[in-house]
mmCIF file with all atom_site columns, C-alpha atoms in Angstrom:
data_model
loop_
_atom_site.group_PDB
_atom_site.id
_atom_site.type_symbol
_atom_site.label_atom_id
_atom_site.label_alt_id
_atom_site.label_comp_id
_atom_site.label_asym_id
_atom_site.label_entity_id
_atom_site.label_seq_id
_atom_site.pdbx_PDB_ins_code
_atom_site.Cartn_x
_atom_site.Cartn_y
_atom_site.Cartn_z
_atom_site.occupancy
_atom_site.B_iso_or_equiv
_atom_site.pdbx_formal_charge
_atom_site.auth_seq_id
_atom_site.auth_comp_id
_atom_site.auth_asym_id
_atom_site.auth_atom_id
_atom_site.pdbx_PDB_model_num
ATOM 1   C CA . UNK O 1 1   ? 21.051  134.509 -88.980 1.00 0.00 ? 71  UNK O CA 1
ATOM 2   C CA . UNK O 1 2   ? 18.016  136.536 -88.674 1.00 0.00 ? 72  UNK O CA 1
ATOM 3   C CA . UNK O 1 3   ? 16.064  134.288 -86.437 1.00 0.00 ? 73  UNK O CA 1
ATOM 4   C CA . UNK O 1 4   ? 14.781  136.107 -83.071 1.00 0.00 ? 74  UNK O CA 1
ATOM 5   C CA . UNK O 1 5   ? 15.382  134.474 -80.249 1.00 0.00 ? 75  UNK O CA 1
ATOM 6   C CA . UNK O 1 6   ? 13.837  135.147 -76.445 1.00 0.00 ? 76  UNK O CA 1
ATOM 7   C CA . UNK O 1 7   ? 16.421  135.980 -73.981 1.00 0.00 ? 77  UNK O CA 1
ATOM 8   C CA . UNK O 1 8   ? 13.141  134.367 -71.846 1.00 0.00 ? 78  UNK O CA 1
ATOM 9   C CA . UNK O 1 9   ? 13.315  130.894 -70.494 1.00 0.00 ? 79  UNK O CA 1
ATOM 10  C CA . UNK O 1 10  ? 10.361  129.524 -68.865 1.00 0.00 ? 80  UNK O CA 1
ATOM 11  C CA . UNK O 1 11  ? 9.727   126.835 -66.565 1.00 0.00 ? 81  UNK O CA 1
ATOM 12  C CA . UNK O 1 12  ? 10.416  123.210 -67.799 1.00 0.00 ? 82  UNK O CA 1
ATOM 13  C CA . UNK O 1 13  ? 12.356  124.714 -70.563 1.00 0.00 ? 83  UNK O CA 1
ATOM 14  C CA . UNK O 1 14  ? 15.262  121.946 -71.049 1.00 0.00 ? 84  UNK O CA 1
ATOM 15  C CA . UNK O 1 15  ? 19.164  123.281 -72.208 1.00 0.00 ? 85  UNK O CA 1
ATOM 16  C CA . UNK O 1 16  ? 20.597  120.717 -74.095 1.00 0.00 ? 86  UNK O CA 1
ATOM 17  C CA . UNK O 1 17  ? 24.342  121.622 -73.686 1.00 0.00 ? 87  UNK O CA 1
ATOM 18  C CA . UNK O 1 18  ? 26.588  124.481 -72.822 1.00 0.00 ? 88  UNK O CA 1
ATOM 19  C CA . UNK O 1 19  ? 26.441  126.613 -69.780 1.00 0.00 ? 89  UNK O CA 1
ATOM 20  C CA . UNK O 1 20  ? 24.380  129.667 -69.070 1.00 0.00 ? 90  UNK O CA 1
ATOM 21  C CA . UNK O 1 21  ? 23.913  132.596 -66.253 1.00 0.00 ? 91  UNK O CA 1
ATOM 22  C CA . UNK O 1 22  ? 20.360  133.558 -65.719 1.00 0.00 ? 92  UNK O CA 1
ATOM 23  C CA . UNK O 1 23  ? 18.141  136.150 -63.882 1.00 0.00 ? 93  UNK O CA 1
ATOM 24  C CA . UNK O 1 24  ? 14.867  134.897 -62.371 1.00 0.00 ? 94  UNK O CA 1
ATOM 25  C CA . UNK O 1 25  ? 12.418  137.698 -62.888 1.00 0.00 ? 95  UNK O CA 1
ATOM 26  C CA . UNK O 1 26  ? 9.521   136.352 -61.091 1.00 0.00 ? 96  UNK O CA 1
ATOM 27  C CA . UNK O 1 27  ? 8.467   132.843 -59.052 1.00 0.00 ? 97  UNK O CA 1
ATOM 28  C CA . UNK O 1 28  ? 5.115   130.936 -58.440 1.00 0.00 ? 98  UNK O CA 1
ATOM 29  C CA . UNK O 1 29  ? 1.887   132.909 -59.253 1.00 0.00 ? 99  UNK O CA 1
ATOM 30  C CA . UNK O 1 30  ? 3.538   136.229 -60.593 1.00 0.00 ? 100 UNK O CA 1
ATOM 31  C CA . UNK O 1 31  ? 4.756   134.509 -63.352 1.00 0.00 ? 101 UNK O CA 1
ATOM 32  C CA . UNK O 1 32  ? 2.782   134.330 -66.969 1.00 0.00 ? 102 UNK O CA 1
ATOM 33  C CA . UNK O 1 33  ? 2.227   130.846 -66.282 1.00 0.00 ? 103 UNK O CA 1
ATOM 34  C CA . UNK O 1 34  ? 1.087   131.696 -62.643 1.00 0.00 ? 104 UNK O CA 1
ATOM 35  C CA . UNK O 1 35  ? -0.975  134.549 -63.448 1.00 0.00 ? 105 UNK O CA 1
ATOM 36  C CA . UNK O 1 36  ? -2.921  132.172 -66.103 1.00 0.00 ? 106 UNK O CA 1
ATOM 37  C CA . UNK O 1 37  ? -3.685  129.665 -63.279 1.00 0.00 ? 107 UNK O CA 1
ATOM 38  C CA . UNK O 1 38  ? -4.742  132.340 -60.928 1.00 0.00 ? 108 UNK O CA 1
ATOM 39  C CA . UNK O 1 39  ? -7.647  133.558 -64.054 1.00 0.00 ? 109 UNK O CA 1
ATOM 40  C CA . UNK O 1 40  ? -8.751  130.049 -64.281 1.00 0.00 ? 110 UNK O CA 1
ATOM 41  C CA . UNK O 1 41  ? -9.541  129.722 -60.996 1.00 0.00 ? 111 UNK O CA 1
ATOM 42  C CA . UNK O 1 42  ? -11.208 132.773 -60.915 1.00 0.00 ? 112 UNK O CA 1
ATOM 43  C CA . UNK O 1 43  ? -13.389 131.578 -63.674 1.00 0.00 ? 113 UNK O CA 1
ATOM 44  C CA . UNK O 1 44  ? -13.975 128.355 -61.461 1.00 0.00 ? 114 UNK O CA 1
ATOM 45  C CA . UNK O 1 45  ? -15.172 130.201 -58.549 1.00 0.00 ? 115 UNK O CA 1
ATOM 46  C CA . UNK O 1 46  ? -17.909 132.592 -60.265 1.00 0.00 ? 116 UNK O CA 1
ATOM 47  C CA . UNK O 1 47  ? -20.976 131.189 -61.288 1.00 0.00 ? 117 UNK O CA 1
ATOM 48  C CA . UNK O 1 48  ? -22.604 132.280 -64.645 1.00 0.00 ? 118 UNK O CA 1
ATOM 49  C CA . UNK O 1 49  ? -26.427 133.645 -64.355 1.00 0.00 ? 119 UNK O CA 1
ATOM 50  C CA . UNK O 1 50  ? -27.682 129.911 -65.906 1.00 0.00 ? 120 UNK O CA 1
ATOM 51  C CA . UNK O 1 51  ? -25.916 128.101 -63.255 1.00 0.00 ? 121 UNK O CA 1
ATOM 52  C CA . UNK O 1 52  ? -26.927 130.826 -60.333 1.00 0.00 ? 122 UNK O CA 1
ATOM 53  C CA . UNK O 1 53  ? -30.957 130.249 -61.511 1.00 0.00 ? 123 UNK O CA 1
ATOM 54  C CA . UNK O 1 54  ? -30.239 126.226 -61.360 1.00 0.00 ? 124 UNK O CA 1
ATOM 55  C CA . UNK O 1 55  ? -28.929 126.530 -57.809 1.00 0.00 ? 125 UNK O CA 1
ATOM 56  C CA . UNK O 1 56  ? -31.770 129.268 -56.711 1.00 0.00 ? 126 UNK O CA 1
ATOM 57  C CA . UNK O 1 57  ? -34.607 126.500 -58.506 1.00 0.00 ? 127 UNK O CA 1
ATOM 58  C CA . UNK O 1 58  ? -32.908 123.339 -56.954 1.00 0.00 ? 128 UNK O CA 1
ATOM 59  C CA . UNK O 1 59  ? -33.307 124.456 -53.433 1.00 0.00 ? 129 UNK O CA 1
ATOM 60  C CA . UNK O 1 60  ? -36.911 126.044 -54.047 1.00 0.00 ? 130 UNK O CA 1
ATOM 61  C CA . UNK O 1 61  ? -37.930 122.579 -55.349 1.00 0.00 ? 131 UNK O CA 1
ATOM 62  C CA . UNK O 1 62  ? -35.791 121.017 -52.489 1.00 0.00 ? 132 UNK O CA 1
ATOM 63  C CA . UNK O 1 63  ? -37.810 122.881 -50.038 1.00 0.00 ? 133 UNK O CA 1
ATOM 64  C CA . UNK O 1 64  ? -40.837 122.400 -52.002 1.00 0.00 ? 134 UNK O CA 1
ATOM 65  C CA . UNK O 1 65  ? -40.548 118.183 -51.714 1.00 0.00 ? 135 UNK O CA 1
ATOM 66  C CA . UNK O 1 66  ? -39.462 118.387 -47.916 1.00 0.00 ? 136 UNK O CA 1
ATOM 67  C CA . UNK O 1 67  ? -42.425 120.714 -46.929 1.00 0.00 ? 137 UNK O CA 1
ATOM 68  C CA . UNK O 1 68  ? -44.709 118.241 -48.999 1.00 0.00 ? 138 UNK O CA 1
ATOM 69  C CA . UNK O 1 69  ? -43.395 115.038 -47.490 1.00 0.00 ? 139 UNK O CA 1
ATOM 70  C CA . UNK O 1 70  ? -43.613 116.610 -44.291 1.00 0.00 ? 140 UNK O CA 1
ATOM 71  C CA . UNK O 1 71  ? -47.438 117.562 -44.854 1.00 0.00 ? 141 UNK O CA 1
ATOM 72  C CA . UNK O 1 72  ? -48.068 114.303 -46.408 1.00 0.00 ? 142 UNK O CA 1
ATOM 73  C CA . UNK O 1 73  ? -47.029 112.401 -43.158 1.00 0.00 ? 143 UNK O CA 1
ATOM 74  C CA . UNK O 1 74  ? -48.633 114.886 -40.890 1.00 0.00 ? 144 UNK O CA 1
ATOM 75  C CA . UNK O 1 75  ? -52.299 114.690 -42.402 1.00 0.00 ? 145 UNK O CA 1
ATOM 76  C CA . UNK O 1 76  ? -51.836 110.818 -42.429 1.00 0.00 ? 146 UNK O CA 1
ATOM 77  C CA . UNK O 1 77  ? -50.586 110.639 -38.665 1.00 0.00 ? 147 UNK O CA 1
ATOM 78  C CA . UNK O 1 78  ? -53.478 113.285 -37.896 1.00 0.00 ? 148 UNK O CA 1
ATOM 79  C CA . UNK O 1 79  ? -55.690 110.884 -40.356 1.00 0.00 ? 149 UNK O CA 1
ATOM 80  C CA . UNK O 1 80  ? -54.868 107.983 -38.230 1.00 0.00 ? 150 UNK O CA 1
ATOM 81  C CA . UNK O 1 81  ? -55.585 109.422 -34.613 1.00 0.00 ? 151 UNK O CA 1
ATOM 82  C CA . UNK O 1 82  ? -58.541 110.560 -35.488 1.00 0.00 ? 152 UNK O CA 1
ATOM 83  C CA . UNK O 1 83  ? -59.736 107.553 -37.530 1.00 0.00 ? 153 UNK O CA 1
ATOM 84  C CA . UNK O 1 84  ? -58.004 105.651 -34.323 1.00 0.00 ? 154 UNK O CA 1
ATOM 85  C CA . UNK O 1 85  ? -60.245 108.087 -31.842 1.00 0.00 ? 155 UNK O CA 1
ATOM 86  C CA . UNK O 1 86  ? -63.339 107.715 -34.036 1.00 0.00 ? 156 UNK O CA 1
ATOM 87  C CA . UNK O 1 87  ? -62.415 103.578 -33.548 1.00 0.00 ? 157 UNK O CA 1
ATOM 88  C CA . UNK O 1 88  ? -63.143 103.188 -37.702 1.00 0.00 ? 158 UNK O CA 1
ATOM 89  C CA . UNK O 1 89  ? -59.941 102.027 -38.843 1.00 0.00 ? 159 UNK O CA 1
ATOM 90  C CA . UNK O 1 90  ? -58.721 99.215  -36.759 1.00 0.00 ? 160 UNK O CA 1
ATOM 91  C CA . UNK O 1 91  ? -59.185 97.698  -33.724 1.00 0.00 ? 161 UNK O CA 1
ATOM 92  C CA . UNK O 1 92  ? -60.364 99.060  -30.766 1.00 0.00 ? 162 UNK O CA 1
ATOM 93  C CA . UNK O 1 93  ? -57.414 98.502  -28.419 1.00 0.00 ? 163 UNK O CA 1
ATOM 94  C CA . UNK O 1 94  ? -53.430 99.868  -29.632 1.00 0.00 ? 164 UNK O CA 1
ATOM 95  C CA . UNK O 1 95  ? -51.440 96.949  -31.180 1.00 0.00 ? 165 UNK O CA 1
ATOM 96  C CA . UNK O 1 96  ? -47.762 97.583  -31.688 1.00 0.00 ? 166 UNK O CA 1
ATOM 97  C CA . UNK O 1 97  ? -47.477 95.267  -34.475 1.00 0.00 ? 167 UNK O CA 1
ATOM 98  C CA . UNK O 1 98  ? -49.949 96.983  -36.536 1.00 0.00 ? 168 UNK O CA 1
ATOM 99  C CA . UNK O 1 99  ? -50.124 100.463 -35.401 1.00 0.00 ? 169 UNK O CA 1
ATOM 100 C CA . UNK O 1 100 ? -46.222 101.160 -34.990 1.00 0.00 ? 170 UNK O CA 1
ATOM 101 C CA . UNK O 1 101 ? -46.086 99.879  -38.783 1.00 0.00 ? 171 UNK O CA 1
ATOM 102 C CA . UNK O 1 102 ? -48.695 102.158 -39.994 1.00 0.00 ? 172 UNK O CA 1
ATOM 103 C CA . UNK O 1 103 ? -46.368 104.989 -38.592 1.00 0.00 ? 173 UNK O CA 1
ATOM 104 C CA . UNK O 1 104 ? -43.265 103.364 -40.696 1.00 0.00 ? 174 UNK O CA 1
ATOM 105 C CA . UNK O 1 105 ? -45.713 103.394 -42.967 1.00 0.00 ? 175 UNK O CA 1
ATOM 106 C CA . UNK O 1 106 ? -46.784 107.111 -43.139 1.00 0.00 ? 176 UNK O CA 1
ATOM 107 C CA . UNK O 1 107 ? -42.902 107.985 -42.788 1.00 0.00 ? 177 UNK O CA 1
ATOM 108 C CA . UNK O 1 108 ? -42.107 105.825 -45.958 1.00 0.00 ? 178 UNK O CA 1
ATOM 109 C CA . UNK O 1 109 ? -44.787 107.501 -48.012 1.00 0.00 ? 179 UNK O CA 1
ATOM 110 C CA . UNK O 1 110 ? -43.387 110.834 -46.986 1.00 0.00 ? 180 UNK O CA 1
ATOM 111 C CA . UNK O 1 111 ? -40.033 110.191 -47.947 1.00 0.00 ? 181 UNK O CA 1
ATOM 112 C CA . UNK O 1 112 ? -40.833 108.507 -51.379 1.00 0.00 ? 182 UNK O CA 1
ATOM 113 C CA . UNK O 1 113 ? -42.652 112.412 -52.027 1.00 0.00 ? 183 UNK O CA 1
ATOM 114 C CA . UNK O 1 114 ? -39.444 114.367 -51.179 1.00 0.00 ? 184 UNK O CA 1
ATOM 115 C CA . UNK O 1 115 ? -37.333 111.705 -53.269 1.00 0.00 ? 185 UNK O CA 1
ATOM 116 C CA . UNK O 1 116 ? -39.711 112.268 -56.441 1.00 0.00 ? 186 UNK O CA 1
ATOM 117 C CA . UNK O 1 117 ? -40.324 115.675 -56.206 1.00 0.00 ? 187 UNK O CA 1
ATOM 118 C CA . UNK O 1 118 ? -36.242 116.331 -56.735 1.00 0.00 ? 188 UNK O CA 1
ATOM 119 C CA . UNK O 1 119 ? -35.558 115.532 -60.054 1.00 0.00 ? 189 UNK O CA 1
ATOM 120 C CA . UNK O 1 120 ? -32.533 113.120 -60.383 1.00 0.00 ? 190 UNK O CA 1
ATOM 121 C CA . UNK O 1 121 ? -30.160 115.318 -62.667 1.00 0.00 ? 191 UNK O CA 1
ATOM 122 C CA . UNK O 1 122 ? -31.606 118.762 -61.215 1.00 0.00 ? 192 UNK O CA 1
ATOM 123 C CA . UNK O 1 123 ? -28.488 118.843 -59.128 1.00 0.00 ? 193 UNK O CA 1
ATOM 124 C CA . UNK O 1 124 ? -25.878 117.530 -61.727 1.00 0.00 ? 194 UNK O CA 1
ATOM 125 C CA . UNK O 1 125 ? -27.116 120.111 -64.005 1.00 0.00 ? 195 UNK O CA 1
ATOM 126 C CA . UNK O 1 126 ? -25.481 122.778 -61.966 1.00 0.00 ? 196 UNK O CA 1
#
């Protein structure tokens, strides 16, 4: 009585009784529901300009830290041998305790440079 009703019945639609003969139309990711998934994704995949520049600064200041840890723990190992060659830092004949330990050392220092120089939440912002 003047109510429109869809001959359309989507998936999960429920009949409650009676009996009916149907024509499927489309299946899977041609149908309105499928198509819908299919632009979200889309949207998933592309990155906006904002998130694009985040990425782009992340790795410059990602390569930034590693190349200065690197150079820290190269002038210090360069540092030592020549401090070592000079025989003004320690003693005069190689000690593995102590010298092997200044190397851990140097290495430490280097790594505690690349780990502060890349912000915690630079990543997560992305």
């Amino acid at each position: 009585t003047g109510v429109a009703v869809s001959p359309a019945v989507f998936a999960g639609t429920y009949v409650e009784e009676g009996e009916g003969l149907m024509v499927v139309l489309a299946v899977g990711t041609n149908t309105y529901q499928g198509m819908m998934v299919e632009k979200m994704n889309e949207d998933e995949d592309s990155k906006s300009v904002l998130q694009t520049k985040l990425d782009d600064m992340t790795a410059l200041i990602t390569r930034g830290g590693a190349i200065a840890g690197a150079l820290t723990v190269l002038v210090l190992l360069v540092r030592f041998a020549m401090a070592f060659h000079d025989k003004t830092c320690c003693k005069e004949h190689w000690d593995n305790a102590i010298h092997h330990l200044e190397w851990l050392r140097f290495f430490v220092t280097g790594v505690t440079i690349f780990v502060v120089a890349v912000p915690e939440g630079l990543p997560l912002a992305v």
